[in-house]
Amino acid sequence: MIGRLFKFHGGIKPDAHKNESAGVAIRKAPLPPRLVVPLRQSARAGASCIVAVGQKVLKGERIGEPEGFLGTAVHAPTSGTVTAIDSCPMAHPSGLDTPCVVIEPDGEERWIEHATPFDYHNATREQALAWLRDCGIVGLGGATFPSHVKLGRGSGIETLILNGAECEPWITCDDRLMRERAADILAGANILRELIGARELIVGVEDNKPEAVAAMQAAAAGTAARVVAVPALYPAGGEKQLIRVLTGVEIPYGKLGADYGVQCFNVGTAHAVYRAFIHGEPLISRIVTLTGNCETPGNWEVAIGTPVEDLLALARPKADTDRYLMGGPMMGFAMPRLDVPVVKGTNCIISASPRLFPPAPPELPCIRCTECAKACPVELQPFELYWFSRSKNFGKAQEYHLFDCIECGCCSYVCPAHIPLVDYFRFSKSEIWAREREKTAADQARERFEFRNYRQEREKAEKAAKLAAKAAETRAKLAEAGAAEAPAAAEAPAAEDPKKALIAAALARAKAQKAEIQPQNTDNLSPQTQAEIADIEARRKVLEAVAATPAPQAAETAAAPDEPRP
């Protein structure tokens, strides 16, 4: 057993609001009139569509092939007909569009052939990881990182941690999952442990979930897995924070738990792995908490692609609901619209009202009280980062380890001046990323320009070399022709002008071509026409004879024009 638990710096204890939704068993959400399945389930990678409009699909059938190293497959959540393949709004604060496959359910829920489990014991590790990728298994704690990538090389990991902390207020989907399906979660966790090559398995659950702790301990009885209740302190569910609490290992910024022999998976991910290997089912649904200002809060198993507006009817939001949050109140976001679909990373939808979530008070000047630094779980100085972010001094913000910030919201929660510190930090990060992209684009443009100049100079030199070689070849041919036709030309100066030689050669070719021309249409001519042709030929011969008269003789003739005739 673990002898002691460790602590991490900072943290807060907000009102949990767990009882509102944790007391009711998981229910299955009905299918909506249409499912909008995004081909991009996360910002890291997408999938290429492999179905067409009008095509019939079965439940669990693959509709998107993984793209790239971080890609995972996408599947049809139910049987039906593909009615559209179009860009639709995504579940993101930006509200931007993403490629989606729209499926109209037929209500029959006809599965693909999936009864045969995957025998990972008799398969290679590469085949097992490929099966996870093809089943679309990703992290269900919110990050949606591909599980087949996170499993690494199969060596170097001593401890596998199963994250059941679920520290964010209002969210209870993992709590109910552990209460009701603890054995399946442990089975999936053991599969992950074998694939990653870990020596021990530790399950961390916050101590404000006694029923979940008891269910997981009962399922782990007689096995090597250890279930540990950790103090309920936000953000104890953060990966690095939970590793710190359970093992005492502190993971610095820029490093991963795998670098220190520890890896962490969410309990929902372990359950999805169990369904994929034991039942051959891809990830096509997940547990979603519906809570907040509503009449029937609870947890539902929801098909991926279900529009949020259809799902909210199950919770029956009250009349004074003014907005909806996807995720928890600390790290979630206000939804810009309700026609976005549920994705694999959707764990909670909160109906918000002015009573539950009053409007934020006006922002006041920072008094440098350092309360934010005391609450920061990664030991930053948020008040310094605030000043640098506000003044757009991004270089200094990076010097103060801006990118160590996990955006948990603890600093904003405790700030007596009501400054939305996390918003400033997100702004700074986005500006730095944008400038780095611009710099990278400028560097690439400069490299392309320099290469273009180099290519043009190279082509110019190659062209000049070809012309010089061709001119040398022409001069050699003319020299050979001149030696054969006019031996006397050999006595001429060797350093003849190449241009004049080229001109003379061209004239010779033209003369030869002219000599080869034969008169056309000379048959059946009248005597008068023949006489005219003869007269023309006679005059041409006289002119050719005059042209052939030597120049000195012509000069003597011109010098005595008035000499009397005999």
Coordinates of C-alpha atoms in Angstrom, one line a residue:
M1 CA 0.0 0.0 0.0
I2 CA 1.0 3.6 -0.5
G3 CA 2.6 4.8 2.7
R4 CA 1.9 8.5 2.2
L5 CA 0.4 11.1 -0.1
F6 CA 2.2 14.2 -1.3
K7 CA 1.0 17.7 -1.8
F8 CA 1.2 20.2 -4.7
H9 CA 1.5 23.9 -4.3
G10 CA -1.6 26.1 -4.2
G11 CA -5.0 24.9 -5.3
I12 CA -8.5 26.0 -4.2
K13 CA -11.7 24.5 -2.8
P14 CA -14.7 25.8 -4.8
D15 CA -18.2 24.6 -4.1
A16 CA -18.3 21.1 -5.7
H17 CA -22.0 21.0 -6.7
K18 CA -21.7 17.3 -7.3
N19 CA -24.8 16.1 -5.6
E20 CA -27.1 17.8 -8.1
S21 CA -26.3 15.1 -10.8
A22 CA -24.4 12.3 -9.1
G23 CA -27.4 10.7 -7.3
V24 CA -29.1 9.4 -10.4
A25 CA -27.9 6.3 -12.4
I26 CA -26.6 6.7 -16.0
R27 CA -29.4 6.9 -18.5
K28 CA -29.2 6.3 -22.3
A29 CA -30.1 9.4 -24.3
P30 CA -32.5 8.8 -27.2
L31 CA -31.2 9.2 -30.8
P32 CA -31.9 12.7 -32.3
P33 CA -33.4 13.2 -35.7
R34 CA -29.9 13.6 -37.1
L35 CA -26.4 13.1 -36.0
V36 CA -23.6 15.5 -36.9
V37 CA -20.3 13.6 -36.6
P38 CA -17.2 15.8 -36.9
L39 CA -14.3 14.3 -38.8
R40 CA -12.0 16.4 -36.6
Q41 CA -12.6 15.3 -33.0
S42 CA -9.7 17.5 -31.6
A43 CA -7.4 20.3 -32.7
R44 CA -4.5 17.8 -33.2
A45 CA -5.7 15.7 -36.1
G46 CA -8.6 14.8 -38.3
A47 CA -9.9 12.0 -40.4
S48 CA -10.6 11.8 -44.2
C49 CA -14.1 11.0 -45.2
I50 CA -14.7 7.5 -46.8
V51 CA -18.5 7.6 -47.2
A52 CA -20.7 9.3 -49.7
V53 CA -24.1 11.1 -49.6
G54 CA -26.9 8.6 -49.8
Q55 CA -24.8 5.7 -48.5
K56 CA -26.3 3.4 -45.9
V57 CA -24.1 2.9 -42.8
L58 CA -24.2 0.5 -39.8
K59 CA -23.6 1.3 -36.2
G60 CA -19.9 1.3 -35.6
E61 CA -19.0 1.4 -39.3
R62 CA -15.9 3.5 -40.1
I63 CA -16.8 6.7 -41.8
G64 CA -13.4 8.5 -41.5
E65 CA -9.9 7.2 -41.9
P66 CA -7.2 8.5 -39.6
E67 CA -4.8 11.1 -41.0
G68 CA -1.3 11.6 -39.8
F69 CA 0.5 10.3 -36.7
L70 CA -2.0 11.7 -34.3
G71 CA -5.1 10.7 -36.3
T72 CA -7.8 8.2 -35.1
A73 CA -10.7 6.7 -37.0
V74 CA -14.3 8.1 -36.8
H75 CA -17.3 5.8 -36.8
A76 CA -21.1 6.0 -37.3
P77 CA -22.8 6.2 -33.9
T78 CA -25.9 4.3 -35.3
S79 CA -27.3 2.8 -38.4
G80 CA -28.8 5.1 -41.0
T81 CA -28.3 7.1 -44.1
V82 CA -25.6 9.7 -44.9
T83 CA -27.6 12.8 -45.8
A84 CA -24.8 15.4 -46.1
I85 CA -21.0 15.8 -45.9
D86 CA -20.5 19.5 -45.1
S87 CA -18.8 22.0 -42.9
C88 CA -20.8 22.5 -39.6
P89 CA -20.1 24.5 -36.5
M90 CA -17.8 22.8 -34.0
A91 CA -17.9 22.6 -30.2
H92 CA -15.3 25.4 -29.6
P93 CA -15.4 29.0 -28.3
S94 CA -14.6 30.2 -31.8
G95 CA -17.7 28.6 -33.3
L96 CA -15.7 27.9 -36.5
D97 CA -16.8 25.2 -38.9
T98 CA -15.3 21.7 -39.3
P99 CA -16.0 18.9 -41.9
C100 CA -18.8 16.7 -40.6
V101 CA -20.8 13.7 -41.8
V102 CA -24.5 14.1 -41.2
I103 CA -26.4 10.8 -40.6
E104 CA -30.2 10.3 -40.4
P105 CA -30.8 7.4 -38.0
D106 CA -33.1 4.6 -39.2
G107 CA -33.9 3.6 -35.6
E108 CA -32.8 0.0 -36.1
E109 CA -29.4 0.3 -34.4
R110 CA -27.9 -2.4 -36.6
W111 CA -24.3 -3.1 -35.6
I112 CA -21.4 -4.1 -37.8
E113 CA -19.8 -7.5 -37.1
H114 CA -18.1 -6.9 -33.7
A115 CA -18.9 -9.9 -31.6
T116 CA -15.3 -11.3 -31.8
P117 CA -13.0 -9.7 -29.2
F118 CA -9.5 -8.6 -30.2
D119 CA -7.0 -11.2 -28.8
Y120 CA -4.2 -8.8 -27.8
H121 CA -2.3 -11.5 -26.0
N122 CA -1.6 -13.3 -29.3
A123 CA -1.2 -10.1 -31.4
T124 CA 1.9 -8.0 -31.7
R125 CA 2.0 -4.7 -29.8
E126 CA 1.9 -2.8 -33.1
Q127 CA -1.3 -4.6 -34.1
A128 CA -2.9 -3.8 -30.7
L129 CA -2.0 -0.1 -31.0
A130 CA -3.4 -0.1 -34.6
W131 CA -6.6 -1.6 -33.2
L132 CA -6.9 1.2 -30.7
R133 CA -6.4 3.8 -33.5
D134 CA -8.9 2.1 -35.7
C135 CA -11.5 2.0 -32.9
G136 CA -11.0 5.8 -32.4
I137 CA -9.9 5.6 -28.8
V138 CA -8.7 8.9 -27.4
G139 CA -8.4 10.4 -23.9
L140 CA -11.9 11.2 -22.5
G141 CA -10.7 13.4 -19.7
G142 CA -11.0 16.4 -22.0
A143 CA -7.7 16.5 -23.9
T144 CA -8.7 13.8 -26.5
F145 CA -5.1 12.8 -27.0
P146 CA -4.8 9.6 -29.1
S147 CA -4.4 6.6 -26.7
H148 CA -2.3 4.5 -29.1
V149 CA 0.3 7.3 -29.2
K150 CA 0.2 7.9 -25.4
L151 CA 1.0 4.2 -24.8
G152 CA 4.5 4.9 -26.1
R153 CA 7.1 2.2 -26.9
G154 CA 6.0 -0.3 -24.3
S155 CA 9.0 0.2 -22.0
G156 CA 10.3 2.8 -19.6
I157 CA 7.0 3.1 -17.7
E158 CA 7.0 1.8 -14.1
T159 CA 3.7 3.2 -12.8
L160 CA 0.4 3.6 -14.6
I161 CA -2.1 6.0 -12.9
L162 CA -5.8 5.8 -13.5
N163 CA -7.3 9.3 -13.1
G164 CA -10.7 9.3 -11.3
A165 CA -10.2 12.5 -9.4
E166 CA -12.7 14.6 -11.5
C167 CA -11.9 17.7 -9.5
E168 CA -13.8 20.3 -11.5
P169 CA -17.1 21.5 -9.9
W170 CA -20.4 20.2 -11.3
I171 CA -19.0 17.4 -13.4
T172 CA -19.9 13.8 -12.2
C173 CA -19.7 11.6 -15.4
D174 CA -16.6 9.8 -14.2
D175 CA -18.1 9.5 -10.7
R176 CA -21.1 7.6 -12.0
L177 CA -19.0 5.6 -14.4
M178 CA -16.8 4.3 -11.5
R179 CA -19.9 3.5 -9.4
E180 CA -21.6 1.5 -12.1
R181 CA -18.9 0.0 -14.2
A182 CA -15.9 -0.3 -11.9
A183 CA -15.0 -3.9 -13.1
D184 CA -14.9 -2.9 -16.7
I185 CA -12.7 0.1 -15.9
L186 CA -10.2 -2.1 -14.1
A187 CA -10.2 -4.6 -16.9
G188 CA -9.4 -1.8 -19.4
A189 CA -6.8 -0.4 -17.1
N190 CA -5.0 -3.8 -16.9
I191 CA -5.0 -3.9 -20.7
L192 CA -3.4 -0.5 -20.8
R193 CA -0.9 -1.6 -18.1
E194 CA 0.2 -4.6 -20.2
L195 CA 0.5 -2.6 -23.4
I196 CA 2.5 0.1 -21.7
G197 CA 4.7 -2.3 -19.8
A198 CA 4.0 -0.8 -16.4
R199 CA 4.9 -2.6 -13.2
E200 CA 2.1 -1.2 -11.0
L201 CA -1.3 0.3 -11.4
I202 CA -2.7 3.0 -9.1
V203 CA -6.2 4.5 -9.2
G204 CA -6.6 8.0 -7.8
V205 CA -10.1 9.1 -6.7
E206 CA -10.9 12.2 -4.8
D207 CA -12.2 11.6 -1.3
N208 CA -15.4 13.5 -1.9
K209 CA -16.6 10.5 -4.0
P210 CA -16.9 7.7 -1.3
E211 CA -19.3 5.6 -3.4
A212 CA -16.9 5.6 -6.3
V213 CA -13.9 4.8 -4.0
A214 CA -15.7 1.9 -2.5
A215 CA -16.8 0.5 -5.9
M216 CA -13.3 0.7 -7.3
Q217 CA -11.8 -0.9 -4.2
A218 CA -14.3 -3.7 -4.5
A219 CA -13.4 -4.3 -8.1
A220 CA -9.7 -4.2 -7.4
A221 CA -9.9 -6.7 -4.5
G222 CA -7.5 -9.6 -5.2
T223 CA -5.6 -7.8 -7.9
A224 CA -2.4 -5.8 -8.0
A225 CA -4.2 -2.5 -8.6
R226 CA -4.4 -0.1 -5.7
V227 CA -7.2 2.4 -5.2
V228 CA -6.2 5.5 -3.3
A229 CA -8.5 8.3 -2.1
V230 CA -6.8 11.7 -2.6
P231 CA -7.7 15.0 -0.9
A232 CA -10.4 16.9 -2.8
L233 CA -8.5 20.0 -3.9
Y234 CA -8.8 21.7 -7.3
P235 CA -7.0 21.0 -9.6
A236 CA -6.0 17.6 -8.1
G237 CA -7.3 16.0 -11.3
G238 CA -4.6 17.6 -13.4
E239 CA -2.2 15.0 -14.7
K240 CA 0.9 16.5 -13.3
Q241 CA -0.8 17.3 -10.0
L242 CA -2.2 13.8 -9.6
I243 CA 1.2 12.3 -10.3
R244 CA 2.7 14.6 -7.7
V245 CA 0.1 13.6 -5.1
L246 CA 0.4 9.8 -5.7
T247 CA 4.1 9.4 -6.4
G248 CA 5.9 12.5 -5.2
V249 CA 7.4 13.0 -8.7
E250 CA 7.2 16.6 -9.9
I251 CA 7.1 16.9 -13.7
P252 CA 8.7 20.2 -14.9
Y253 CA 7.4 22.2 -17.8
G254 CA 8.3 20.8 -21.2
K255 CA 8.5 17.3 -19.8
L256 CA 6.0 14.5 -19.7
G257 CA 5.2 11.9 -17.1
A258 CA 6.6 9.2 -19.4
D259 CA 10.0 10.9 -19.1
Y260 CA 9.9 10.0 -15.4
G261 CA 8.5 6.5 -15.7
V262 CA 4.8 7.5 -15.0
Q263 CA 1.8 7.6 -17.3
C264 CA -1.7 8.7 -16.6
F265 CA -5.1 7.7 -18.3
N266 CA -8.6 8.7 -17.5
V267 CA -11.1 6.2 -16.2
G268 CA -13.4 6.8 -19.1
T269 CA -10.5 6.0 -21.5
A270 CA -9.9 2.7 -19.7
H271 CA -13.6 1.8 -20.1
A272 CA -13.5 2.6 -23.8
V273 CA -10.3 0.4 -24.1
Y274 CA -12.2 -2.4 -22.4
R275 CA -15.1 -2.1 -24.9
A276 CA -12.7 -2.0 -27.8
F277 CA -10.7 -5.1 -26.9
I278 CA -13.3 -7.3 -25.2
H279 CA -16.3 -6.4 -27.3
G280 CA -14.8 -5.1 -30.5
E281 CA -16.7 -1.8 -30.2
P282 CA -15.3 1.5 -31.4
L283 CA -15.8 4.7 -29.4
I284 CA -19.2 6.0 -30.6
S285 CA -20.7 7.3 -27.3
R286 CA -19.7 8.8 -24.0
I287 CA -21.1 9.7 -20.6
V288 CA -22.1 13.4 -20.4
T289 CA -23.2 15.3 -17.3
L290 CA -26.2 17.6 -17.8
T291 CA -26.5 19.9 -14.7
G292 CA -26.9 23.4 -13.5
N293 CA -30.1 25.4 -13.7
C294 CA -32.3 22.6 -14.9
E295 CA -35.1 20.4 -13.5
T296 CA -33.7 16.9 -14.2
P297 CA -29.9 17.0 -13.9
G298 CA -28.0 13.7 -14.3
N299 CA -25.7 11.7 -16.5
W300 CA -26.6 10.3 -19.9
E301 CA -24.8 8.0 -22.3
V302 CA -24.9 10.1 -25.5
A303 CA -24.1 9.1 -29.1
I304 CA -21.2 11.1 -30.6
G305 CA -22.7 13.7 -32.9
T306 CA -25.9 14.4 -31.0
P307 CA -26.7 18.2 -31.3
V308 CA -26.5 19.9 -27.9
E309 CA -29.9 21.5 -28.4
D310 CA -31.5 18.1 -28.7
L311 CA -29.6 16.9 -25.6
L312 CA -30.7 19.8 -23.4
A313 CA -34.3 18.8 -23.6
L314 CA -33.5 15.8 -21.4
A315 CA -32.3 18.1 -18.6
R316 CA -35.2 20.6 -19.0
P317 CA -33.4 23.9 -18.4
K318 CA -35.3 26.4 -16.4
A319 CA -36.8 29.6 -17.8
D320 CA -34.1 31.9 -16.4
T321 CA -31.2 30.1 -18.0
D322 CA -29.2 32.7 -20.0
R323 CA -26.3 30.7 -21.3
Y324 CA -24.7 27.3 -21.5
L325 CA -21.2 26.1 -20.6
M326 CA -19.4 23.1 -22.1
G327 CA -17.1 21.7 -19.6
G328 CA -16.8 22.8 -16.0
P329 CA -17.0 26.4 -14.8
M330 CA -13.3 26.7 -14.2
M331 CA -11.9 25.5 -17.6
G332 CA -15.0 25.2 -19.7
F333 CA -16.3 27.9 -22.1
A334 CA -19.6 29.5 -22.9
M335 CA -21.1 28.0 -26.0
P336 CA -21.7 30.5 -28.9
R337 CA -24.5 28.4 -30.3
L338 CA -26.5 25.2 -29.5
D339 CA -26.5 23.4 -32.8
V340 CA -22.9 22.1 -32.2
P341 CA -22.6 18.4 -31.7
V342 CA -21.3 16.3 -28.8
V343 CA -17.7 15.2 -29.4
K344 CA -15.5 12.8 -27.7
G345 CA -14.1 15.5 -25.4
T346 CA -17.6 16.7 -24.2
N347 CA -17.9 15.7 -20.5
C348 CA -20.4 18.2 -19.2
I349 CA -23.0 20.8 -20.3
I350 CA -24.1 23.3 -17.6
S351 CA -27.2 25.4 -17.8
A352 CA -26.1 28.7 -16.3
S353 CA -28.3 31.4 -14.8
P354 CA -27.6 34.8 -13.0
R355 CA -28.4 33.1 -9.7
L356 CA -25.9 30.3 -10.1
F357 CA -23.3 32.2 -12.0
P358 CA -23.7 35.9 -11.3
P359 CA -22.1 38.4 -13.7
A360 CA -18.5 39.1 -13.0
P361 CA -17.9 42.3 -11.0
P362 CA -16.0 45.1 -12.8
E363 CA -12.3 44.6 -13.1
L364 CA -10.3 46.7 -10.6
P365 CA -6.6 47.6 -10.6
C366 CA -4.2 45.0 -9.4
I367 CA -3.0 45.6 -5.8
R368 CA -0.2 43.0 -6.0
C369 CA -1.6 41.1 -3.0
T370 CA 0.0 37.9 -4.4
E371 CA -3.1 35.8 -3.6
C372 CA -2.9 34.5 -7.2
A373 CA 0.7 33.3 -6.6
K374 CA -0.4 31.5 -3.5
A375 CA -3.1 29.6 -5.3
C376 CA -1.2 28.8 -8.5
P377 CA -0.6 25.0 -8.6
V378 CA 2.5 25.3 -10.9
E379 CA 4.1 28.0 -8.7
L380 CA 4.0 30.9 -11.1
Q381 CA 3.7 34.6 -10.4
P382 CA 0.4 35.5 -12.1
F383 CA 0.4 39.1 -11.0
E384 CA 3.7 39.6 -12.9
L385 CA 2.4 37.7 -15.9
Y386 CA -0.6 40.0 -15.9
W387 CA 1.4 43.1 -16.1
F388 CA 3.5 41.8 -19.0
S389 CA 0.5 40.5 -20.8
R390 CA -1.4 43.7 -20.4
S391 CA 1.5 45.8 -21.7
K392 CA 2.1 43.2 -24.5
N393 CA 5.7 42.6 -23.3
F394 CA 5.5 39.1 -24.5
G395 CA 9.2 38.4 -24.2
K396 CA 9.2 39.1 -20.4
A397 CA 6.0 37.0 -20.1
Q398 CA 7.9 34.1 -21.5
E399 CA 10.8 34.8 -19.2
Y400 CA 8.3 34.4 -16.3
H401 CA 7.3 30.9 -17.7
L402 CA 4.0 31.9 -19.3
F403 CA 3.7 28.6 -21.0
D404 CA 3.9 26.7 -17.7
C405 CA 0.4 28.0 -17.0
I406 CA -2.2 25.2 -17.3
E407 CA -5.1 27.7 -17.4
C408 CA -6.9 26.1 -14.4
G409 CA -8.4 29.4 -13.3
C410 CA -7.3 29.3 -9.7
C411 CA -5.7 32.7 -9.9
S412 CA -8.8 34.3 -11.4
Y413 CA -11.0 32.6 -8.7
V414 CA -9.1 34.1 -5.8
C415 CA -8.3 37.5 -7.3
P416 CA -9.9 40.2 -5.0
A417 CA -9.7 42.7 -7.9
H418 CA -11.8 40.4 -10.1
I419 CA -9.2 40.4 -12.9
P420 CA -9.8 37.7 -15.5
L421 CA -6.2 36.6 -15.4
V422 CA -6.5 33.5 -17.5
D423 CA -8.0 35.5 -20.3
Y424 CA -4.9 37.7 -20.3
F425 CA -2.6 34.7 -20.3
R426 CA -4.6 33.1 -23.2
F427 CA -4.3 36.3 -25.1
S428 CA -0.5 36.4 -24.6
K429 CA -0.1 32.8 -25.7
S430 CA -2.1 33.3 -28.8
E431 CA -0.1 36.4 -29.7
I432 CA 3.2 34.6 -29.2
W433 CA 2.0 31.7 -31.3
A434 CA 0.7 34.1 -34.0
R435 CA 4.1 35.9 -34.2
E436 CA 6.0 32.6 -34.3
R437 CA 3.8 31.5 -37.2
E438 CA 4.4 34.8 -39.0
K439 CA 8.2 34.5 -38.4
T440 CA 8.2 31.0 -39.6
A441 CA 6.2 32.1 -42.7
A442 CA 8.6 35.0 -43.3
D443 CA 11.6 32.7 -43.0
Q444 CA 10.1 30.2 -45.4
A445 CA 9.3 33.1 -47.9
R446 CA 12.9 34.3 -47.6
E447 CA 14.3 30.9 -48.3
R448 CA 12.0 30.5 -51.3
F449 CA 13.1 33.9 -52.6
E450 CA 16.8 33.1 -52.2
F451 CA 16.4 29.7 -53.8
R452 CA 14.5 31.3 -56.7
N453 CA 17.3 33.7 -57.3
Y454 CA 19.9 30.9 -57.1
R455 CA 17.8 28.8 -59.5
Q456 CA 17.6 31.7 -62.0
E457 CA 21.3 32.3 -61.9
R458 CA 22.0 28.6 -62.3
E459 CA 19.7 28.4 -65.3
K460 CA 21.2 31.5 -66.9
A461 CA 24.7 30.0 -66.5
E462 CA 23.6 26.7 -67.9
K463 CA 22.0 28.5 -70.9
A464 CA 25.1 30.5 -71.6
A465 CA 27.2 27.3 -71.5
K466 CA 24.9 25.6 -73.9
L467 CA 25.0 28.5 -76.4
A468 CA 28.8 28.7 -76.2
A469 CA 29.1 24.9 -76.9
K470 CA 26.7 25.2 -79.8
A471 CA 28.6 28.2 -81.3
A472 CA 31.9 26.2 -81.0
E473 CA 30.3 23.3 -82.7
T474 CA 29.0 25.5 -85.5
R475 CA 32.4 27.1 -86.0
A476 CA 34.0 23.6 -86.2
K477 CA 31.5 22.5 -88.9
L478 CA 32.0 25.7 -90.9
A479 CA 35.8 25.2 -90.8
E480 CA 35.4 21.7 -92.1
A481 CA 33.0 22.8 -94.9
G482 CA 35.4 25.7 -95.9
A483 CA 38.4 23.4 -96.0
A484 CA 36.5 21.0 -98.4
E485 CA 35.0 23.6 -100.7
A486 CA 37.6 26.3 -101.0
P487 CA 41.2 25.3 -100.2
A488 CA 42.3 28.8 -100.8
A489 CA 40.4 29.9 -97.8
A490 CA 42.9 28.1 -95.7
E491 CA 45.3 31.0 -96.5
A492 CA 43.0 33.5 -95.0
P493 CA 43.7 34.8 -91.5
A494 CA 42.8 32.2 -88.8
A495 CA 41.3 34.8 -86.6
E496 CA 38.2 35.4 -88.7
D497 CA 35.3 37.2 -87.1
P498 CA 32.8 34.4 -85.9
K499 CA 29.8 36.6 -86.6
K500 CA 30.9 37.1 -90.2
A501 CA 31.4 33.4 -90.6
L502 CA 27.9 32.7 -89.3
I503 CA 26.5 35.3 -91.8
A504 CA 28.4 33.8 -94.7
A505 CA 27.2 30.3 -93.8
A506 CA 23.6 31.5 -93.7
L507 CA 23.9 33.2 -97.1
A508 CA 25.5 30.0 -98.5
R509 CA 22.6 28.0 -97.2
A510 CA 20.0 30.4 -98.6
K511 CA 21.8 30.3 -102.0
A512 CA 21.8 26.6 -102.0
Q513 CA 18.1 26.4 -101.1
K514 CA 17.3 29.0 -103.9
A515 CA 19.2 26.9 -106.5
E516 CA 17.1 23.9 -105.6
I517 CA 13.8 25.7 -106.2
Q518 CA 12.3 24.5 -109.5
P519 CA 9.7 26.5 -111.5
Q520 CA 6.2 25.5 -110.8
N521 CA 3.1 25.5 -113.3
T522 CA 5.3 25.8 -116.5
D523 CA 3.4 23.2 -118.5
N524 CA 1.2 24.2 -121.5
L525 CA 2.3 27.9 -121.6
S526 CA 1.4 30.1 -124.5
P527 CA 4.2 31.3 -126.9
Q528 CA 3.8 34.8 -125.6
T529 CA 4.3 33.7 -121.9
Q530 CA 7.3 31.6 -122.9
A531 CA 8.8 34.6 -124.6
E532 CA 8.3 36.7 -121.5
I533 CA 9.9 34.1 -119.3
A534 CA 12.9 33.8 -121.7
D535 CA 13.3 37.6 -121.7
I536 CA 13.3 37.6 -117.8
E537 CA 15.8 34.8 -117.6
A538 CA 18.1 36.7 -120.1
R539 CA 17.9 39.9 -118.0
R540 CA 18.6 37.9 -114.8
K541 CA 21.7 36.3 -116.4
V542 CA 23.0 39.8 -117.4
L543 CA 22.5 41.1 -113.9
E544 CA 24.3 38.0 -112.4
A545 CA 27.2 38.6 -114.9
V546 CA 27.4 42.3 -113.8
A547 CA 27.3 41.3 -110.2
A548 CA 30.1 38.8 -110.8
T549 CA 32.4 41.4 -112.5
P550 CA 35.6 41.9 -110.4
A551 CA 35.7 45.1 -108.4
P552 CA 38.9 46.5 -109.9
Q553 CA 37.6 46.2 -113.5
A554 CA 34.4 47.9 -112.4
A555 CA 36.5 50.7 -110.9
E556 CA 38.5 51.2 -114.1
T557 CA 35.3 51.3 -116.1
A558 CA 33.9 53.9 -113.8
A559 CA 37.1 56.0 -113.9
A560 CA 36.9 56.7 -117.7
P561 CA 33.3 57.3 -118.5
D562 CA 33.9 59.8 -121.4
E563 CA 36.5 57.7 -123.3
P564 CA 35.6 57.8 -127.0
R565 CA 34.3 54.7 -128.6
P566 CA 36.3 53.2 -131.7

